[in-house]
Amino acid sequence: MSTSDPIDQYEAADALLKYVYSGILGSTKGMAVDYALMHTTDSTFTFSTTLEPLDHLPPFLDRYQIEVDRRSGKPSAPKMIEITDADMQKAVLAATGETVASSSRFTDGGFSISYKVSVMHKPDTEYVVQLRFHGNVSSMDALMKFVRANNSLGVIPMPAVYSIPGEAEHQRATGFGRQITQFVPGIMAERVYPDMSHAERLGLVRKMALAWKACWDLPLPSPRQIGELIATDNNGIISLTVGPDRHYSLGGPFTSVREWLRARLQHAVTSLRRASGIDDFKEEYMSSIQDIVDNRSDQIPQTVEECPIVALHVDMGLHNVIVAADDHTKVNAIIDWELCTSAPFLAAHSCLEMLFRMGAPNGFGAEYPQADQLRSAFWDAIPDWKAHWESQGAKDFMEWFRFALFMQPEYCSSKLSKAEKWEFWAENKRVVEGILKKYGVEKS
C-alpha cells in the first residue's frame, strides 16, 4: 500500500480484528469480537469493540474505542468507553437541573451503554443516560422532539428527552454522545410477544401499525431523497435534512429508489465476498450473485420509484418497544431512535416481519400461528398504506430488497453436515435462485 492510498473501511476492520485477536483486550479464547464503526474522518476510522463470550451473553460488556489510521493501518491504544461519576453529575445537572443521587449500569445495546439514574429529593423520578457511539445525539434529540410534535398523543409513545447543552461539540471531541431520557417502566415486547395469545398479538399489531403509519406520514423536505435523516434544533424550531447513508456507508443522498437499491446490492455483495464460515454457499452462488449485481441490476423495474420515500425508524422492532408489565398490548414507549433515515417505506421490512414471524438463528424463523390474520390486521389498520403495500411497485421493490437481505446467509456451525447447512440456508437459497432464474443467470 502506497502512502497515497488510504485504507478503506473494510481494510480498517481487518486491521482492527487482527489487533484485538492479538490479545490487546485480553484472551480471545472462546470469545468473539463485536465491533461497530463509530465515525470516519479523512485520517482515521474509529470503532467501538468488545470481546463477547461465544457460549453466553453477559448483561454488561466493557467496550473500547480504537482508532485505525487510514494511512498506516495502525490501531491506537484501546480507550474504555465509560462515563465518570463527575461527568454523569455534570451532564444530568445541565440537562435536567437535578442532582444525581445514584447511578448504575442498566442495559447494553449494539451501539450504546446505558445507566439508570435516580436524583435527589425525587424518588419517583428516574432517567436513562446513554453513551451512544454510533448516532448523532443532537440530531436524535431534535428528531424525537419533532416526532412528538407531529403526532397525535400516544400513537408513537416515546420517553421525554433532555438535551445536554453543547453536546454536539462534546460528541465531535470524544467520538461518542450522551443522551438523557426519561426512564419508562415496562418490559421489552420481544420478551413477551412469543407467549402472547393470538388475540393479544392482534391488539399489539394494530397499535404498531398505527405507529408505523405515523412515522411514514411525517413531513419531509422536498424533493424527497434517500439517506440519513438529520434534525437540527434552532431555538425550538426543528428542521430536517437528508445526508449520506451512514448505517451501511452507501453514500448519497440518493434521488432514486433504483439508484439506492443498486447501492444496497453492491454493499451486500461486497459483504458476502468478505464473509467467512459460509464457504459452501459462496462456492455455489458467489459468482452468479456477482453477475446479477454487476450486469442485471439495471433491470430493476421503474415501478419501484412508486414506493413512497418516508421517515423511518429502521430499528423499530419488538426489541425497541416497551410494553406495560401488566398489559402487554399497551405500548409504553418506542425507544432507540438512533438509526433514522429517509427511505422507501418497506426498507424496515425485517422489523415489520418480527410481528408475524418468530426469531431464528438463520434470520428466517417460522411464522406465528395465524400469521395471515396478523398481517391482515396490520395492513387493514392503515388502509392508505395497505394500497401501497399491495402495489406492483412494492412487489418489485421487495423482490430486489429481499435479494440484498438474503444473498448473504447467517453463519452456521462447521459441525453441521452439508445437508444440514443447506436446510439452515433454505430461504437464502430460495431467494437467490429465484432471482437467478428470473434474470437468466446460470449457477457457476
GROMACS .gro file of C-alpha atoms in nm:
model
  444
    1MET     CA    1   0.000   0.000   0.000
    2SER     CA    2   0.144   0.335  -0.103
    3THR     CA    3   0.128   0.641   0.117
    4SER     CA    4  -0.113   0.795  -0.135
    5ASP     CA    5  -0.368   0.517  -0.097
    6PRO     CA    6  -0.553   0.534   0.237
    7ILE     CA    7  -0.716   0.212   0.350
    8ASP     CA    8  -1.091   0.170   0.322
    9GLN     CA    9  -1.338   0.075   0.595
   10TYR     CA   10  -1.307  -0.298   0.528
   11GLU     CA   11  -0.928  -0.293   0.544
   12ALA     CA   12  -0.950  -0.091   0.866
   13ALA     CA   13  -1.187  -0.353   1.010
   14ASP     CA   14  -0.938  -0.627   0.918
   15ALA     CA   15  -0.661  -0.434   1.097
   16LEU     CA   16  -0.887  -0.391   1.399
   17LEU     CA   17  -0.970  -0.761   1.419
   18LYS     CA   18  -0.608  -0.864   1.386
   19TYR     CA   19  -0.520  -0.620   1.666
   20VAL     CA   20  -0.793  -0.743   1.901
   21TYR     CA   21  -0.720  -1.110   1.832
   22SER     CA   22  -0.357  -1.041   1.924
   23GLY     CA   23  -0.484  -1.019   2.283
   24ILE     CA   24  -0.482  -0.642   2.334
   25LEU     CA   25  -0.819  -0.659   2.516
   26GLY     CA   26  -0.747  -0.990   2.687
   27SER     CA   27  -0.759  -1.357   2.598
   28THR     CA   28  -0.972  -1.429   2.291
   29LYS     CA   29  -1.013  -1.800   2.360
   30GLY     CA   30  -1.383  -1.883   2.343
   31MET     CA   31  -1.459  -1.521   2.252
   32ALA     CA   32  -1.596  -1.337   1.950
   33VAL     CA   33  -1.506  -0.980   1.860
   34ASP     CA   34  -1.805  -0.750   1.831
   35TYR     CA   35  -1.734  -0.411   1.674
   36ALA     CA   36  -1.909  -0.117   1.512
   37LEU     CA   37  -1.788   0.185   1.320
   38MET     CA   38  -1.831   0.498   1.533
   39HIS     CA   39  -1.723   0.765   1.289
   40THR     CA   40  -1.492   0.840   1.000
   41THR     CA   41  -1.252   1.125   0.925
   42ASP     CA   42  -1.006   1.182   0.643
   43SER     CA   43  -0.731   1.038   0.866
   44THR     CA   44  -0.896   0.769   1.082
   45PHE     CA   45  -1.171   0.513   1.123
   46THR     CA   46  -1.292   0.494   1.483
   47PHE     CA   47  -1.450   0.171   1.609
   48SER     CA   48  -1.614   0.053   1.925
   49THR     CA   49  -1.518  -0.305   2.007
   50THR     CA   50  -1.563  -0.567   2.275
   51LEU     CA   51  -1.492  -0.933   2.342
   52GLU     CA   52  -1.811  -1.138   2.366
   53PRO     CA   53  -1.822  -1.495   2.505
   54LEU     CA   54  -1.940  -1.749   2.249
   55ASP     CA   55  -2.135  -1.962   2.496
   56HIS     CA   56  -2.331  -1.693   2.680
   57LEU     CA   57  -2.406  -1.321   2.671
   58PRO     CA   58  -2.324  -1.134   2.994
   59PRO     CA   59  -2.553  -0.844   3.089
   60PHE     CA   60  -2.267  -0.595   3.051
   61LEU     CA   61  -1.953  -0.587   2.840
   62ASP     CA   62  -1.659  -0.349   2.854
   63ARG     CA   63  -1.639  -0.163   2.523
   64TYR     CA   64  -1.333   0.015   2.389
   65GLN     CA   65  -1.271   0.290   2.140
   66ILE     CA   66  -0.995   0.212   1.889
   67GLU     CA   67  -0.885   0.434   1.602
   68VAL     CA   68  -0.726   0.292   1.289
   69ASP     CA   69  -0.502   0.527   1.095
   70ARG     CA   70  -0.607   0.538   0.730
   71ARG     CA   71  -0.251   0.585   0.602
   72SER     CA   72  -0.052   0.342   0.811
   73GLY     CA   73  -0.329   0.098   0.906
   74LYS     CA   74  -0.205   0.105   1.265
   75PRO     CA   75  -0.460   0.089   1.551
   76SER     CA   76  -0.443   0.316   1.852
   77ALA     CA   77  -0.427   0.202   2.213
   78PRO     CA   78  -0.773   0.094   2.333
   79LYS     CA   79  -0.967   0.351   2.537
   80MET     CA   80  -1.254   0.226   2.751
   81ILE     CA   81  -1.591   0.381   2.671
   82GLU     CA   82  -1.735   0.494   3.002
   83ILE     CA   83  -1.871   0.794   3.187
   84THR     CA   84  -1.718   0.904   3.515
   85ASP     CA   85  -1.927   0.994   3.818
   86ALA     CA   86  -1.822   1.357   3.780
   87ASP     CA   87  -1.922   1.367   3.414
   88MET     CA   88  -2.253   1.200   3.498
   89GLN     CA   89  -2.329   1.459   3.764
   90LYS     CA   90  -2.239   1.745   3.532
   91ALA     CA   91  -2.442   1.616   3.236
   92VAL     CA   92  -2.758   1.538   3.435
   93LEU     CA   93  -2.748   1.872   3.615
   94ALA     CA   94  -2.703   2.063   3.288
   95ALA     CA   95  -2.985   1.879   3.110
   96THR     CA   96  -3.245   1.840   3.387
   97GLY     CA   97  -3.146   2.072   3.670
   98GLU     CA   98  -3.139   1.769   3.901
   99THR     CA   99  -2.859   1.631   4.121
  100VAL     CA  100  -2.767   1.265   4.081
  101ALA     CA  101  -2.833   1.051   4.388
  102SER     CA  102  -2.718   0.719   4.238
  103SER     CA  103  -2.644   0.555   3.906
  104SER     CA  104  -2.582   0.201   3.784
  105ARG     CA  105  -2.528   0.015   3.456
  106PHE     CA  106  -2.868  -0.059   3.310
  107THR     CA  107  -2.855  -0.219   2.967
  108ASP     CA  108  -2.612  -0.252   2.678
  109GLY     CA  109  -2.710  -0.217   2.315
  110GLY     CA  110  -2.521  -0.277   1.996
  111PHE     CA  111  -2.434   0.092   1.976
  112SER     CA  112  -2.476   0.214   2.333
  113ILE     CA  113  -2.411   0.169   2.704
  114SER     CA  114  -2.692   0.273   2.938
  115TYR     CA  115  -2.707   0.383   3.301
  116LYS     CA  116  -3.015   0.419   3.519
  117VAL     CA  117  -3.003   0.735   3.730
  118SER     CA  118  -3.203   0.845   4.034
  119VAL     CA  119  -3.195   1.204   4.160
  120MET     CA  120  -3.200   1.379   4.495
  121HIS     CA  121  -3.533   1.456   4.662
  122LYS     CA  122  -3.743   1.299   4.382
  123PRO     CA  123  -3.771   0.925   4.449
  124ASP     CA  124  -4.025   0.878   4.167
  125THR     CA  125  -3.805   1.043   3.903
  126GLU     CA  126  -3.552   0.834   3.713
  127TYR     CA  127  -3.353   0.891   3.397
  128VAL     CA  128  -3.161   0.679   3.150
  129VAL     CA  129  -2.821   0.814   3.047
  130GLN     CA  130  -2.685   0.651   2.734
  131LEU     CA  131  -2.338   0.667   2.589
  132ARG     CA  132  -2.401   0.641   2.216
  133PHE     CA  133  -2.114   0.566   1.983
  134HIS     CA  134  -2.294   0.549   1.652
  135GLY     CA  135  -2.575   0.803   1.621
  136ASN     CA  136  -2.565   1.181   1.618
  137VAL     CA  137  -2.713   1.253   1.961
  138SER     CA  138  -2.803   1.617   1.897
  139SER     CA  139  -2.990   1.511   1.584
  140MET     CA  140  -3.158   1.225   1.773
  141ASP     CA  141  -3.278   1.461   2.045
  142ALA     CA  142  -3.419   1.703   1.790
  143LEU     CA  143  -3.579   1.426   1.585
  144MET     CA  144  -3.753   1.277   1.888
  145LYS     CA  145  -3.896   1.620   1.967
  146PHE     CA  146  -4.003   1.656   1.602
  147VAL     CA  147  -4.181   1.319   1.604
  148ARG     CA  148  -4.357   1.403   1.929
  149ALA     CA  149  -4.472   1.741   1.792
  150ASN     CA  150  -4.602   1.593   1.465
  151ASN     CA  151  -4.809   1.306   1.601
  152SER     CA  152  -5.131   1.253   1.791
  153LEU     CA  153  -5.076   1.187   2.159
  154GLY     CA  154  -4.995   0.822   2.229
  155VAL     CA  155  -4.965   0.699   1.869
  156ILE     CA  156  -4.585   0.691   1.894
  157PRO     CA  157  -4.522   0.697   2.269
  158MET     CA  158  -4.164   0.786   2.348
  159PRO     CA  159  -3.967   0.894   2.652
  160ALA     CA  160  -3.913   1.263   2.717
  161VAL     CA  161  -3.567   1.372   2.608
  162TYR     CA  162  -3.343   1.616   2.797
  163SER     CA  163  -3.077   1.769   2.574
  164ILE     CA  164  -2.735   1.840   2.722
  165PRO     CA  165  -2.614   2.189   2.627
  166GLY     CA  166  -2.310   2.173   2.398
  167GLU     CA  167  -2.349   1.801   2.330
  168ALA     CA  168  -2.271   1.832   1.959
  169GLU     CA  169  -1.928   1.974   2.041
  170HIS     CA  170  -1.872   1.708   2.308
  171GLN     CA  171  -1.951   1.428   2.065
  172ARG     CA  172  -1.718   1.569   1.799
  173ALA     CA  173  -1.437   1.591   2.056
  174THR     CA  174  -1.482   1.250   2.221
  175GLY     CA  175  -1.632   1.030   1.949
  176PHE     CA  176  -1.941   0.939   2.149
  177GLY     CA  177  -2.252   1.123   2.253
  178ARG     CA  178  -2.457   1.130   2.571
  179GLN     CA  179  -2.834   1.115   2.563
  180ILE     CA  180  -3.061   1.162   2.864
  181THR     CA  181  -3.420   1.042   2.853
  182GLN     CA  182  -3.699   0.974   3.097
  183PHE     CA  183  -3.695   0.620   3.237
  184VAL     CA  184  -4.001   0.432   3.113
  185PRO     CA  185  -4.113   0.130   3.319
  186GLY     CA  186  -4.226  -0.188   3.146
  187ILE     CA  187  -4.087  -0.486   2.962
  188MET     CA  188  -3.943  -0.529   2.615
  189ALA     CA  189  -4.207  -0.660   2.377
  190GLU     CA  190  -3.970  -0.917   2.222
  191ARG     CA  191  -3.957  -1.099   2.557
  192VAL     CA  192  -4.333  -1.146   2.586
  193TYR     CA  193  -4.466  -1.142   2.228
  194PRO     CA  194  -4.390  -1.509   2.153
  195ASP     CA  195  -4.600  -1.619   2.453
  196MET     CA  196  -4.893  -1.382   2.398
  197SER     CA  197  -5.228  -1.518   2.288
  198HIS     CA  198  -5.338  -1.462   1.930
  199ALA     CA  199  -5.591  -1.203   2.045
  200GLU     CA  200  -5.322  -1.015   2.235
  201ARG     CA  201  -5.090  -1.022   1.936
  202LEU     CA  202  -5.368  -0.883   1.718
  203GLY     CA  203  -5.414  -0.594   1.961
  204LEU     CA  204  -5.045  -0.507   1.967
  205VAL     CA  205  -5.008  -0.549   1.589
  206ARG     CA  206  -5.282  -0.291   1.525
  207LYS     CA  207  -5.112  -0.042   1.757
  208MET     CA  208  -4.778  -0.099   1.591
  209ALA     CA  209  -4.939  -0.044   1.250
  210LEU     CA  210  -5.057   0.299   1.364
  211ALA     CA  211  -4.708   0.378   1.495
  212TRP     CA  212  -4.551   0.282   1.162
  213LYS     CA  213  -4.809   0.490   0.975
  214ALA     CA  214  -4.733   0.788   1.199
  215CYS     CA  215  -4.363   0.760   1.105
  216TRP     CA  216  -4.438   0.716   0.736
  217ASP     CA  217  -4.668   1.022   0.743
  218LEU     CA  218  -4.411   1.260   0.894
  219PRO     CA  219  -4.340   1.567   0.679
  220LEU     CA  220  -4.005   1.553   0.499
  221PRO     CA  221  -3.808   1.803   0.292
  222SER     CA  222  -3.899   1.821  -0.076
  223PRO     CA  223  -3.789   1.681  -0.312
  224ARG     CA  224  -3.758   1.360  -0.112
  225GLN     CA  225  -3.420   1.190  -0.100
  226ILE     CA  226  -3.284   0.868   0.048
  227GLY     CA  227  -3.022   0.890   0.320
  228GLU     CA  228  -2.968   0.959   0.688
  229LEU     CA  229  -3.236   1.180   0.842
  230ILE     CA  230  -3.070   1.469   1.026
  231ALA     CA  231  -3.264   1.701   1.258
  232THR     CA  232  -3.144   2.040   1.380
  233ASP     CA  233  -3.298   2.230   1.672
  234ASN     CA  234  -3.255   2.605   1.629
  235ASN     CA  235  -3.408   2.762   1.941
  236GLY     CA  236  -3.706   2.529   1.933
  237ILE     CA  237  -3.755   2.534   1.555
  238ILE     CA  238  -3.664   2.189   1.421
  239SER     CA  239  -3.563   2.144   1.060
  240LEU     CA  240  -3.488   1.821   0.875
  241THR     CA  241  -3.226   1.750   0.611
  242VAL     CA  242  -3.116   1.429   0.439
  243GLY     CA  243  -2.747   1.338   0.437
  244PRO     CA  244  -2.538   1.045   0.306
  245ASP     CA  245  -2.627   0.698   0.431
  246ARG     CA  246  -2.412   0.628   0.738
  247HIS     CA  247  -2.550   0.295   0.857
  248TYR     CA  248  -2.427   0.100   0.554
  249SER     CA  249  -2.187   0.367   0.423
  250LEU     CA  250  -2.372   0.370   0.090
  251GLY     CA  251  -2.304   0.732   0.009
  252GLY     CA  252  -2.580   0.954  -0.122
  253PRO     CA  253  -2.818   1.105  -0.057
  254PHE     CA  254  -2.997   0.928  -0.339
  255THR     CA  255  -3.270   1.079  -0.555
  256SER     CA  256  -3.389   0.746  -0.699
  257VAL     CA  257  -3.513   0.424  -0.539
  258ARG     CA  258  -3.344   0.224  -0.816
  259GLU     CA  259  -3.013   0.402  -0.751
  260TRP     CA  260  -3.042   0.327  -0.378
  261LEU     CA  261  -3.130  -0.039  -0.439
  262ARG     CA  262  -2.823  -0.078  -0.660
  263ALA     CA  263  -2.608   0.069  -0.382
  264ARG     CA  264  -2.761  -0.175  -0.131
  265LEU     CA  265  -2.692  -0.464  -0.366
  266GLN     CA  266  -2.329  -0.358  -0.412
  267HIS     CA  267  -2.287  -0.331  -0.034
  268ALA     CA  268  -2.446  -0.674   0.016
  269VAL     CA  269  -2.232  -0.849  -0.244
  270THR     CA  270  -1.916  -0.689  -0.102
  271SER     CA  271  -2.015  -0.811   0.244
  272LEU     CA  272  -2.085  -1.159   0.106
  273ARG     CA  273  -1.746  -1.173  -0.065
  274ARG     CA  274  -1.570  -1.089   0.261
  275ALA     CA  275  -1.780  -1.317   0.484
  276SER     CA  276  -1.623  -1.627   0.637
  277GLY     CA  277  -1.775  -1.951   0.759
  278ILE     CA  278  -2.019  -1.982   0.466
  279ASP     CA  279  -1.781  -2.128   0.207
  280ASP     CA  280  -2.026  -2.389   0.077
  281PHE     CA  281  -2.281  -2.120  -0.003
  282LYS     CA  282  -2.026  -1.891  -0.165
  283GLU     CA  283  -1.884  -2.174  -0.375
  284GLU     CA  284  -2.233  -2.242  -0.509
  285TYR     CA  285  -2.355  -1.887  -0.569
  286MET     CA  286  -2.085  -1.619  -0.534
  287SER     CA  287  -2.001  -1.568  -0.900
  288SER     CA  288  -2.367  -1.583  -1.008
  289ILE     CA  289  -2.471  -1.328  -0.747
  290GLN     CA  290  -2.185  -1.103  -0.856
  291ASP     CA  291  -2.304  -1.138  -1.218
  292ILE     CA  292  -2.659  -1.033  -1.122
  293VAL     CA  293  -2.538  -0.730  -0.926
  294ASP     CA  294  -2.288  -0.620  -1.190
  295ASN     CA  295  -2.489  -0.691  -1.505
  296ARG     CA  296  -2.859  -0.721  -1.424
  297SER     CA  297  -2.934  -0.457  -1.160
  298ASP     CA  298  -3.007  -0.212  -1.441
  299GLN     CA  299  -3.319  -0.425  -1.495
  300ILE     CA  300  -3.472  -0.322  -1.163
  301PRO     CA  301  -3.819  -0.212  -1.278
  302GLN     CA  302  -3.906   0.156  -1.293
  303THR     CA  303  -4.213   0.073  -1.084
  304VAL     CA  304  -4.001   0.070  -0.767
  305GLU     CA  305  -3.999   0.451  -0.789
  306GLU     CA  306  -4.367   0.432  -0.685
  307CYS     CA  307  -4.263   0.320  -0.334
  308PRO     CA  308  -4.305   0.628  -0.113
  309ILE     CA  309  -3.988   0.769   0.043
  310VAL     CA  310  -4.067   0.828   0.410
  311ALA     CA  311  -3.920   0.884   0.754
  312LEU     CA  312  -3.812   0.552   0.906
  313HIS     CA  313  -3.702   0.438   1.248
  314VAL     CA  314  -3.524   0.145   1.085
  315ASP     CA  315  -3.479  -0.040   1.415
  316MET     CA  316  -3.841  -0.020   1.532
  317GLY     CA  317  -3.865  -0.389   1.606
  318LEU     CA  318  -4.009  -0.551   1.915
  319HIS     CA  319  -3.667  -0.523   2.082
  320ASN     CA  320  -3.717  -0.145   2.094
  321VAL     CA  321  -4.080  -0.144   2.206
  322ILE     CA  322  -4.157  -0.121   2.579
  323VAL     CA  323  -4.496  -0.259   2.680
  324ALA     CA  324  -4.669  -0.243   3.017
  325ALA     CA  325  -4.579  -0.527   3.253
  326ASP     CA  326  -4.946  -0.587   3.336
  327ASP     CA  327  -5.086  -0.539   2.984
  328HIS     CA  328  -4.861  -0.649   2.701
  329THR     CA  329  -5.086  -0.486   2.441
  330LYS     CA  330  -5.020  -0.141   2.586
  331VAL     CA  331  -4.719   0.033   2.431
  332ASN     CA  332  -4.541   0.249   2.688
  333ALA     CA  333  -4.259   0.370   2.462
  334ILE     CA  334  -4.075   0.318   2.136
  335ILE     CA  335  -3.707   0.379   2.202
  336ASP     CA  336  -3.359   0.395   2.041
  337TRP     CA  337  -3.416   0.648   1.762
  338GLU     CA  338  -3.054   0.607   1.664
  339LEU     CA  339  -3.099   0.476   1.311
  340CYS     CA  340  -3.343   0.708   1.138
  341THR     CA  341  -3.348   0.752   0.764
  342SER     CA  342  -3.544   0.889   0.477
  343ALA     CA  343  -3.600   0.575   0.270
  344PRO     CA  344  -3.858   0.362   0.084
  345PHE     CA  345  -4.130   0.270   0.332
  346LEU     CA  346  -4.053  -0.103   0.316
  347ALA     CA  347  -3.682  -0.061   0.391
  348ALA     CA  348  -3.758  -0.162   0.752
  349HIS     CA  349  -3.915  -0.488   0.634
  350SER     CA  350  -3.717  -0.700   0.883
  351CYS     CA  351  -3.868  -0.512   1.177
  352LEU     CA  352  -4.218  -0.549   1.036
  353GLU     CA  353  -4.166  -0.922   0.998
  354MET     CA  354  -4.099  -0.954   1.373
  355LEU     CA  355  -4.474  -0.911   1.419
  356PHE     CA  356  -4.550  -1.213   1.202
  357ARG     CA  357  -4.250  -1.443   1.226
  358MET     CA  358  -4.052  -1.592   1.514
  359GLY     CA  359  -3.684  -1.518   1.559
  360ALA     CA  360  -3.436  -1.780   1.441
  361PRO     CA  361  -3.057  -1.815   1.409
  362ASN     CA  362  -3.084  -1.828   1.028
  363GLY     CA  363  -3.275  -1.499   1.013
  364PHE     CA  364  -3.596  -1.660   0.886
  365GLY     CA  365  -3.798  -1.822   1.162
  366ALA     CA  366  -4.132  -1.997   1.140
  367GLU     CA  367  -4.443  -1.785   1.115
  368TYR     CA  368  -4.660  -1.740   1.422
  369PRO     CA  369  -4.987  -1.934   1.422
  370GLN     CA  370  -5.247  -1.750   1.211
  371ALA     CA  371  -4.981  -1.516   1.076
  372ASP     CA  372  -5.208  -1.434   0.782
  373GLN     CA  373  -5.454  -1.279   1.028
  374LEU     CA  374  -5.176  -1.082   1.193
  375ARG     CA  375  -5.068  -0.942   0.856
  376SER     CA  376  -5.425  -0.858   0.763
  377ALA     CA  377  -5.477  -0.684   1.098
  378PHE     CA  378  -5.165  -0.475   1.043
  379TRP     CA  379  -5.247  -0.354   0.693
  380ASP     CA  380  -5.623  -0.323   0.749
  381ALA     CA  381  -5.548  -0.080   1.034
  382ILE     CA  382  -5.378   0.155   0.784
  383PRO     CA  383  -5.574   0.124   0.456
  384ASP     CA  384  -5.391   0.402   0.270
  385TRP     CA  385  -5.062   0.222   0.327
  386LYS     CA  386  -5.219  -0.115   0.251
  387ALA     CA  387  -5.276   0.016  -0.102
  388HIS     CA  388  -4.905   0.094  -0.130
  389TRP     CA  389  -4.816  -0.249   0.012
  390GLU     CA  390  -5.033  -0.423  -0.248
  391SER     CA  391  -4.896  -0.220  -0.541
  392GLN     CA  392  -4.682  -0.365  -0.818
  393GLY     CA  393  -4.410  -0.118  -0.723
  394ALA     CA  394  -4.393  -0.261  -0.370
  395LYS     CA  395  -4.379  -0.618  -0.505
  396ASP     CA  396  -4.095  -0.528  -0.740
  397PHE     CA  397  -3.914  -0.341  -0.464
  398MET     CA  398  -3.938  -0.634  -0.223
  399GLU     CA  399  -3.805  -0.879  -0.482
  400TRP     CA  400  -3.475  -0.688  -0.510
  401PHE     CA  401  -3.464  -0.574  -0.148
  402ARG     CA  402  -3.502  -0.931  -0.020
  403PHE     CA  403  -3.228  -1.036  -0.262
  404ALA     CA  404  -3.000  -0.784  -0.091
  405LEU     CA  405  -3.110  -0.911   0.252
  406PHE     CA  406  -3.077  -1.284   0.183
  407MET     CA  407  -2.784  -1.313  -0.057
  408GLN     CA  408  -2.558  -1.349   0.249
  409PRO     CA  409  -2.667  -1.631   0.480
  410GLU     CA  410  -2.605  -1.641   0.851
  411TYR     CA  411  -2.305  -1.834   0.979
  412CYS     CA  412  -2.377  -2.189   1.084
  413SER     CA  413  -2.157  -2.434   1.268
  414SER     CA  414  -1.892  -2.619   1.072
  415LYS     CA  415  -2.001  -2.927   1.266
  416LEU     CA  416  -2.323  -2.945   1.064
  417SER     CA  417  -2.338  -3.178   0.768
  418LYS     CA  418  -2.366  -3.028   0.422
  419ALA     CA  419  -2.733  -3.124   0.407
  420GLU     CA  420  -2.796  -2.957   0.743
  421LYS     CA  421  -2.623  -2.640   0.628
  422TRP     CA  422  -2.842  -2.619   0.318
  423GLU     CA  423  -3.151  -2.673   0.529
  424PHE     CA  424  -3.033  -2.386   0.750
  425TRP     CA  425  -2.985  -2.170   0.439
  426ALA     CA  426  -3.308  -2.277   0.269
  427GLU     CA  427  -3.460  -1.927   0.242
  428ASN     CA  428  -3.133  -1.777   0.120
  429LYS     CA  429  -3.119  -2.044  -0.149
  430ARG     CA  430  -3.483  -1.988  -0.249
  431VAL     CA  431  -3.444  -1.610  -0.280
  432VAL     CA  432  -3.115  -1.627  -0.470
  433GLU     CA  433  -3.225  -1.899  -0.710
  434GLY     CA  434  -3.549  -1.712  -0.777
  435ILE     CA  435  -3.355  -1.406  -0.894
  436LEU     CA  436  -3.106  -1.616  -1.094
  437LYS     CA  437  -3.387  -1.797  -1.275
  438LYS     CA  438  -3.590  -1.482  -1.346
  439TYR     CA  439  -3.296  -1.291  -1.491
  440GLY     CA  440  -3.140  -1.578  -1.681
  441VAL     CA  441  -2.817  -1.627  -1.488
  442GLU     CA  442  -2.678  -1.980  -1.463
  443LYS     CA  443  -2.516  -2.105  -1.143
  444SER     CA  444  -2.141  -2.134  -1.195
   0.00000   0.00000   0.00000
